[in-house]
PDB file of C-alpha atoms in Angstrom:
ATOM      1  CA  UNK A   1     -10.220  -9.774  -2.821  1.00 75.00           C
ATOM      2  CA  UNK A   2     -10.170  -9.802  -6.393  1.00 92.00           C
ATOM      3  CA  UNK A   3     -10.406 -12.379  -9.115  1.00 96.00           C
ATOM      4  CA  UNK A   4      -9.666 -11.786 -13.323  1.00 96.00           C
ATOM      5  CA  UNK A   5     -10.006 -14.287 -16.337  1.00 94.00           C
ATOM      6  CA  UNK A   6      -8.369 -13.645 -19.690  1.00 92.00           C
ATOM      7  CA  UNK A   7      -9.169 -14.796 -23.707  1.00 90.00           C
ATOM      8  CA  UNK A   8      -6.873 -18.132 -22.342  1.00 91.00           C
ATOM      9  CA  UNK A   9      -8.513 -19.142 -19.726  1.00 93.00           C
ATOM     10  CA  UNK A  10      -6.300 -18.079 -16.911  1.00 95.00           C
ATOM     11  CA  UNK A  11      -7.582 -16.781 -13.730  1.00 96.00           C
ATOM     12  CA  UNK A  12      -5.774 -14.541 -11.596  1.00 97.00           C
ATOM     13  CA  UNK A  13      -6.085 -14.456  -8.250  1.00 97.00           C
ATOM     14  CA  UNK A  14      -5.583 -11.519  -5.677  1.00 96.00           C
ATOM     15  CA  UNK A  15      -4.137 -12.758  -2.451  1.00 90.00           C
ATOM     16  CA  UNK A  16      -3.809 -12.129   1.209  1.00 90.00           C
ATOM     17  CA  UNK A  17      -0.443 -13.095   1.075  1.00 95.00           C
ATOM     18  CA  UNK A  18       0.878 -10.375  -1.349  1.00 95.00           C
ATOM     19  CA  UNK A  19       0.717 -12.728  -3.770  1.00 97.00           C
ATOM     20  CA  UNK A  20      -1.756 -13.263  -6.866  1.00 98.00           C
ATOM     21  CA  UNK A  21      -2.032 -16.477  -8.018  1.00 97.00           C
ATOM     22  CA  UNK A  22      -2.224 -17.418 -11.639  1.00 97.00           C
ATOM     23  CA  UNK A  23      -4.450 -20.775 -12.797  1.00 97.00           C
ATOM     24  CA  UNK A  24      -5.013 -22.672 -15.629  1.00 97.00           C
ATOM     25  CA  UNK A  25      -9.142 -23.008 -15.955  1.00 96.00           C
ATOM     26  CA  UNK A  26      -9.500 -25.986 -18.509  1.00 94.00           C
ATOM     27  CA  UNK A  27      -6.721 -27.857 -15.973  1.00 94.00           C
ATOM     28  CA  UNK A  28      -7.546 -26.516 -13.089  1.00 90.00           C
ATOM     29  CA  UNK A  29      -3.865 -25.820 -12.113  1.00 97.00           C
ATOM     30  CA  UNK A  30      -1.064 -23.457 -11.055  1.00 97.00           C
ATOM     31  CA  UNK A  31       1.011 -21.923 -13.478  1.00 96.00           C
ATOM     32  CA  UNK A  32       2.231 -19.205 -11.364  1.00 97.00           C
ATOM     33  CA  UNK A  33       2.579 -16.752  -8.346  1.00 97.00           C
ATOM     34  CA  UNK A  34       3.346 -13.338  -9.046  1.00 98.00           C
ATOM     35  CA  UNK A  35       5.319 -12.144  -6.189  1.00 97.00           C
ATOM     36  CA  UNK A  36       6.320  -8.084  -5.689  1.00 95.00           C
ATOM     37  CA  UNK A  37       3.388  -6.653  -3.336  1.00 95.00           C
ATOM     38  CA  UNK A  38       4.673  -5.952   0.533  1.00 92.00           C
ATOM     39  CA  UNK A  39       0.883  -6.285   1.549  1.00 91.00           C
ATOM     40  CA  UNK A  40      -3.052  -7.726   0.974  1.00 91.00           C
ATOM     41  CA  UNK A  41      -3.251  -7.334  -3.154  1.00 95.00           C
ATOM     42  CA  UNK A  42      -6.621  -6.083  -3.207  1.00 93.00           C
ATOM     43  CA  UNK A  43      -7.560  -5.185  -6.866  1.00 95.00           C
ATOM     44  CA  UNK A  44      -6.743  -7.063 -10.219  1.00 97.00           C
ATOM     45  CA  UNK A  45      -7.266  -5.402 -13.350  1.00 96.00           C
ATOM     46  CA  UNK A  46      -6.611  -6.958 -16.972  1.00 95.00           C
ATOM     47  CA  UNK A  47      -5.576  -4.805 -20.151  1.00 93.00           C
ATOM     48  CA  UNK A  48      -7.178  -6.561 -23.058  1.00 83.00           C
ATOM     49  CA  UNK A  49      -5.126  -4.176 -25.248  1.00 81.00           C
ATOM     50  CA  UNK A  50      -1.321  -5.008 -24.242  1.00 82.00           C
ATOM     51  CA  UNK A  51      -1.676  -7.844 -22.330  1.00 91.00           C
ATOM     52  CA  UNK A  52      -1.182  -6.893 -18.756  1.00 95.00           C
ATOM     53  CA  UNK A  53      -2.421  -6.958 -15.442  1.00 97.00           C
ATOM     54  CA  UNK A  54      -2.811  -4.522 -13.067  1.00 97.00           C
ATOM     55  CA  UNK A  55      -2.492  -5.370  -9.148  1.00 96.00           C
ATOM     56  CA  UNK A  56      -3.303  -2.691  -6.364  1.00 94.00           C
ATOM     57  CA  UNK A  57      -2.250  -4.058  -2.753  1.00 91.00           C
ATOM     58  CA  UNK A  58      -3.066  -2.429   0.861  1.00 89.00           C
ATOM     59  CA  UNK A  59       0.919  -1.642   0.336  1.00 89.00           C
ATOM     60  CA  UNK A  60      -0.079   1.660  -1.670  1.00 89.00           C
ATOM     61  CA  UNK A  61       1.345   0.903  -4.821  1.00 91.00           C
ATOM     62  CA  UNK A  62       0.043  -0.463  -8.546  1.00 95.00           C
ATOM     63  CA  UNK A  63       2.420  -3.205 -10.043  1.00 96.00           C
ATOM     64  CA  UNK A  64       2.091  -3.762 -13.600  1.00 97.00           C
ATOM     65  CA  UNK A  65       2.509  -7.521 -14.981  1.00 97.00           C
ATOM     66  CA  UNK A  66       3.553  -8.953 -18.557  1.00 96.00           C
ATOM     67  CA  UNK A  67       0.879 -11.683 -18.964  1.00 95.00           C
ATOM     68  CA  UNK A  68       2.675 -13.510 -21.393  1.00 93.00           C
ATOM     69  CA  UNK A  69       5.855 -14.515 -18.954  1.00 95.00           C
ATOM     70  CA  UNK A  70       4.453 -13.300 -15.776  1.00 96.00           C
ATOM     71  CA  UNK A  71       7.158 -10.771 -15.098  1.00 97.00           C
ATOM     72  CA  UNK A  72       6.957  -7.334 -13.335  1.00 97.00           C
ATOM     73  CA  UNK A  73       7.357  -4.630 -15.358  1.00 96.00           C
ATOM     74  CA  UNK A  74       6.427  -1.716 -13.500  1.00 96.00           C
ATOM     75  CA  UNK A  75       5.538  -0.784  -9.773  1.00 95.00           C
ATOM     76  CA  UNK A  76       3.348   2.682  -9.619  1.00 92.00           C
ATOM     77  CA  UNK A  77       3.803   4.327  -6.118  1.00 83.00           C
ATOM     78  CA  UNK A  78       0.605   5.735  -5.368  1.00 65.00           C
ATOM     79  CA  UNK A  79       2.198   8.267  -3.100  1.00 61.00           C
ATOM     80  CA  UNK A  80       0.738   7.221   0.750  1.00 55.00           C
ATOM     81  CA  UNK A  81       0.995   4.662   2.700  1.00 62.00           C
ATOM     82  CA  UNK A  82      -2.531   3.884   2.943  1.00 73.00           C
ATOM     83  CA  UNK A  83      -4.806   1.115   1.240  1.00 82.00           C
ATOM     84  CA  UNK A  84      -5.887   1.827  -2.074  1.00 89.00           C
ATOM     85  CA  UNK A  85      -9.637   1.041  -2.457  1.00 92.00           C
ATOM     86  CA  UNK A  86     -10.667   1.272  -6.282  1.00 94.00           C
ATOM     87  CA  UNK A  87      -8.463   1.348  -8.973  1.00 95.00           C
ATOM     88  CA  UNK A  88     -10.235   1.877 -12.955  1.00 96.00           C
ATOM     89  CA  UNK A  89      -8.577   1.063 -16.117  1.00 95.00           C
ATOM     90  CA  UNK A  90      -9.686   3.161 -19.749  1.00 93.00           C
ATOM     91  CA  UNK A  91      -7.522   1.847 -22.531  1.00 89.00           C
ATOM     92  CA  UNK A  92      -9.262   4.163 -24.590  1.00 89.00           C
ATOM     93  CA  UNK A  93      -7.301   6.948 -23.252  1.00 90.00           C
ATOM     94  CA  UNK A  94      -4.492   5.314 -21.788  1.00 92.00           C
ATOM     95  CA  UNK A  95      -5.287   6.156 -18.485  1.00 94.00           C
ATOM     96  CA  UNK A  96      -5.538   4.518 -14.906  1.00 95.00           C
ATOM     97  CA  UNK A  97      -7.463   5.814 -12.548  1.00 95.00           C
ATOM     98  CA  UNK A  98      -6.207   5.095  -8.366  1.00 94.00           C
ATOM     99  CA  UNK A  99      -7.966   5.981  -5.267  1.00 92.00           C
ATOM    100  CA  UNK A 100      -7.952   5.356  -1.662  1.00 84.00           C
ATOM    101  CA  UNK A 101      -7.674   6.491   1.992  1.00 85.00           C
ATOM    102  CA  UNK A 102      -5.957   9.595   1.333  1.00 87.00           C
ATOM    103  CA  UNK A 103      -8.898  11.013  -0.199  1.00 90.00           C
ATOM    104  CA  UNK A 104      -7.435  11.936  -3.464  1.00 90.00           C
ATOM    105  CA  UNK A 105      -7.706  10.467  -7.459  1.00 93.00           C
ATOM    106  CA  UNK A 106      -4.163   9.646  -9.115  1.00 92.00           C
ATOM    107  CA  UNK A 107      -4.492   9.717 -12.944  1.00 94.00           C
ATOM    108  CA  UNK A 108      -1.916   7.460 -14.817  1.00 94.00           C
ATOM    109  CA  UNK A 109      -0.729   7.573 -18.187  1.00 94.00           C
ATOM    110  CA  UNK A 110      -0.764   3.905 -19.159  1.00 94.00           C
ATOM    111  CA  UNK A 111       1.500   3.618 -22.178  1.00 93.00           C
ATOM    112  CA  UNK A 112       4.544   5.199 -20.470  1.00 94.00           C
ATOM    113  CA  UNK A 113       3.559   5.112 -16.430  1.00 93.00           C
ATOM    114  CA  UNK A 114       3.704   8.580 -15.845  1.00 93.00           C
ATOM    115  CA  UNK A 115       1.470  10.731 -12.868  1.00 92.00           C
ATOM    116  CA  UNK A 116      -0.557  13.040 -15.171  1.00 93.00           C
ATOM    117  CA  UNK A 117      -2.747  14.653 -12.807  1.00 92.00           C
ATOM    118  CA  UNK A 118      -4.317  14.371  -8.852  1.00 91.00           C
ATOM    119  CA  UNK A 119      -7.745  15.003  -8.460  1.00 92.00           C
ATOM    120  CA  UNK A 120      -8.420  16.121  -5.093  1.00 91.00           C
ATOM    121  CA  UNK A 121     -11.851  17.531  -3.047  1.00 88.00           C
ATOM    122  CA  UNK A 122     -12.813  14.826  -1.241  1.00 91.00           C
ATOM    123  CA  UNK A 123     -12.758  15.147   2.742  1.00 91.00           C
ATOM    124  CA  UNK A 124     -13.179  11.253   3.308  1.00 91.00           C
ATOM    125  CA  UNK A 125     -11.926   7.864   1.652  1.00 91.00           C
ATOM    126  CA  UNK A 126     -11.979   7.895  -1.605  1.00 92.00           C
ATOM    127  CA  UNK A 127     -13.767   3.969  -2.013  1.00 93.00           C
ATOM    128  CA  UNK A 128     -15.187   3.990  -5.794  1.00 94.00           C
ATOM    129  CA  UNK A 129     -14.820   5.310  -9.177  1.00 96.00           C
ATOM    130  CA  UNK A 130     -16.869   4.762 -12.118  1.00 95.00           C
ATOM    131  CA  UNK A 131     -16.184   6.143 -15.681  1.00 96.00           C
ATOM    132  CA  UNK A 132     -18.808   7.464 -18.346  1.00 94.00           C
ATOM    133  CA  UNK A 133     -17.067   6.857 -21.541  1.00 89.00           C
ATOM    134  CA  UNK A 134     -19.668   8.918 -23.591  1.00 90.00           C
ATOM    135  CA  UNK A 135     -19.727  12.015 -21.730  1.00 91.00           C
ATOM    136  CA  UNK A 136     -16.322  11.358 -20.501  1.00 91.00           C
ATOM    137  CA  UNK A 137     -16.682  11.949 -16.664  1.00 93.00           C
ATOM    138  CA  UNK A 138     -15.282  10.066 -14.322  1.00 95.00           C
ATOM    139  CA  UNK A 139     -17.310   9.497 -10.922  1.00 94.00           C
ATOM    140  CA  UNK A 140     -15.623   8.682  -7.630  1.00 94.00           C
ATOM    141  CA  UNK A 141     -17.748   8.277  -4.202  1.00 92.00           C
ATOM    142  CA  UNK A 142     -16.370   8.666  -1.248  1.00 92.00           C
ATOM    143  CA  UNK A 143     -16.736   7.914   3.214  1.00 91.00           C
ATOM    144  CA  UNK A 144     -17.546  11.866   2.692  1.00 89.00           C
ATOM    145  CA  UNK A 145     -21.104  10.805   1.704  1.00 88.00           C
ATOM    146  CA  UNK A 146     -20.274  12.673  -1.849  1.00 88.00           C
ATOM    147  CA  UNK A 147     -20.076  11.724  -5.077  1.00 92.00           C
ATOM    148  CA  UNK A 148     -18.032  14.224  -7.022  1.00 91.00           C
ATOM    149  CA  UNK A 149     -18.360  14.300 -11.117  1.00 94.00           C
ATOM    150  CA  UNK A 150     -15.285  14.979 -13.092  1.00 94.00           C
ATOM    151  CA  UNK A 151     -14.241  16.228 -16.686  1.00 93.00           C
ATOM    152  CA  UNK A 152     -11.769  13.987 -17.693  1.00 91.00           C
ATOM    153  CA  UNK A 153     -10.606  16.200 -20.488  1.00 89.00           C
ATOM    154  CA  UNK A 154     -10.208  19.441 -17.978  1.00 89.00           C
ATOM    155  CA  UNK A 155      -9.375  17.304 -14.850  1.00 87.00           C
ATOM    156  CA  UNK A 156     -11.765  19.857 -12.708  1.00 88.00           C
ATOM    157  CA  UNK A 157     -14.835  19.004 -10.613  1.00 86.00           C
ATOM    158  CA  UNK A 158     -18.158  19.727 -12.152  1.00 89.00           C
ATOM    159  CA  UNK A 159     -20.660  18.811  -9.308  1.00 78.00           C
ATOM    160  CA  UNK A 160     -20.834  17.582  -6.325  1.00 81.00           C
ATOM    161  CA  UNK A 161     -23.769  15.068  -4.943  1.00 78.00           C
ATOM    162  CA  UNK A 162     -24.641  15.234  -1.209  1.00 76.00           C
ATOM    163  CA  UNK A 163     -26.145  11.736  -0.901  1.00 65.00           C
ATOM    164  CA  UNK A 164     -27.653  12.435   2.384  1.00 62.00           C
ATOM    165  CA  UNK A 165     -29.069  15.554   1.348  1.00 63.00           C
ATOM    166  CA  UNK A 166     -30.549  14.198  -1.636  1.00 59.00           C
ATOM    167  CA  UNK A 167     -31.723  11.125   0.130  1.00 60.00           C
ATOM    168  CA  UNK A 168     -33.480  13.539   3.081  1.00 62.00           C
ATOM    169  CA  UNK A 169     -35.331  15.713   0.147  1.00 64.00           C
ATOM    170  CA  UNK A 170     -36.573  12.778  -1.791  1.00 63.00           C
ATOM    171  CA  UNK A 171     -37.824  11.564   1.975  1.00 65.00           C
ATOM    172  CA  UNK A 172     -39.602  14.888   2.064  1.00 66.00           C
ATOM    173  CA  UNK A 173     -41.001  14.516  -1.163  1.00 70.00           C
ATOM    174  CA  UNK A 174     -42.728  11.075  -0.394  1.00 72.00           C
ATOM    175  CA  UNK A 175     -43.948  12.738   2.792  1.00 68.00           C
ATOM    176  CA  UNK A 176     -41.211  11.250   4.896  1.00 56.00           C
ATOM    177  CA  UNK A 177     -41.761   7.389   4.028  1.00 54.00           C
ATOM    178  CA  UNK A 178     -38.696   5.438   3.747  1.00 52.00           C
ATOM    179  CA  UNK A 179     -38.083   3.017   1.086  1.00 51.00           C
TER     180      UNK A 179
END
């Protein structure tokens, strides 16, 4: 599960429950439980630049949280029933990036919570995403043993690695010796 600390010195808390969990640090107390999630809340993501959270749960959605009085303010329906397994927040675009056993990439527009786009090309779960802010390309892995590259700016595919490929040719390289 997932744990987050803001500027205050709260920590939130992802839960089993469906719950997350919101502590003082410097006290070491509860101030809250942020209740909404039907299932496991998995991910926790904080927005440094409007003061929210971000909770994905195994119940397929993204709820979005007002930090300040702990209230929901917005529940994202990832469109499946299935977990969601990485979940990557760029405030300098606005965007939120979802992924998970479906084997697909939902793009969010953060300031008004609208679907912009679904990358999809994967054949397998969809478990990690990483982001190059520089080039702008977003990476996601996936159970496929791929890692697809992505424009950000065109939304297509640019490459595709074949990990076990590559991992076999670098073997054959080194004359077959494994690391």
């Amino acid at each position: 599960r997932s744990m987050v600390t803001d500027e205050r010195g709260l920590l939130y808390s992802a839960s089993d429950d469906s719950t997350i969990k919101v502590w003082n640090t410097d006290r070491m107390a509860h101030v809250a439980t942020l209740q909404g999630h039907t299932d496991f809340v998995r991910l926790l993501k904080l927005s440094k630049a409007n003061e929210l959270l971000y909770s994905a749960a195994d119940d397929g959605t993204v709820k979005v949280w007002n930090r300040q009085n702990h209230q929901l303010v917005k529940t994202l329906d990832h469109g499946h029933e299935f977990e969601i397994e990485d979940m990557l927040l760029d405030e300098m675009s606005d965007s939120l990036y979802v992924t998970g056993e479906n084997k697909k990439i939902a793009l969010w527009n953060t300031s008004d919570y609208t679907k912009q786009a679904i990358f999809r090309g994967h054949k397998g779960t969809v478990s990690s995403l990483a982001l190059d802010q520089r080039k702008r390309r977003l990476y996601s892995g996936s159970a496929d043993k791929t890692v697809k590259v992505w424009d950000v700016v065109s939304l297509n595919a640019l490459e595709i690695v074949h990990l076990a490929r590559m991992i076999r040719q670098q073997q054959r390289k080194q004359g077959g010796k494994r690391e």
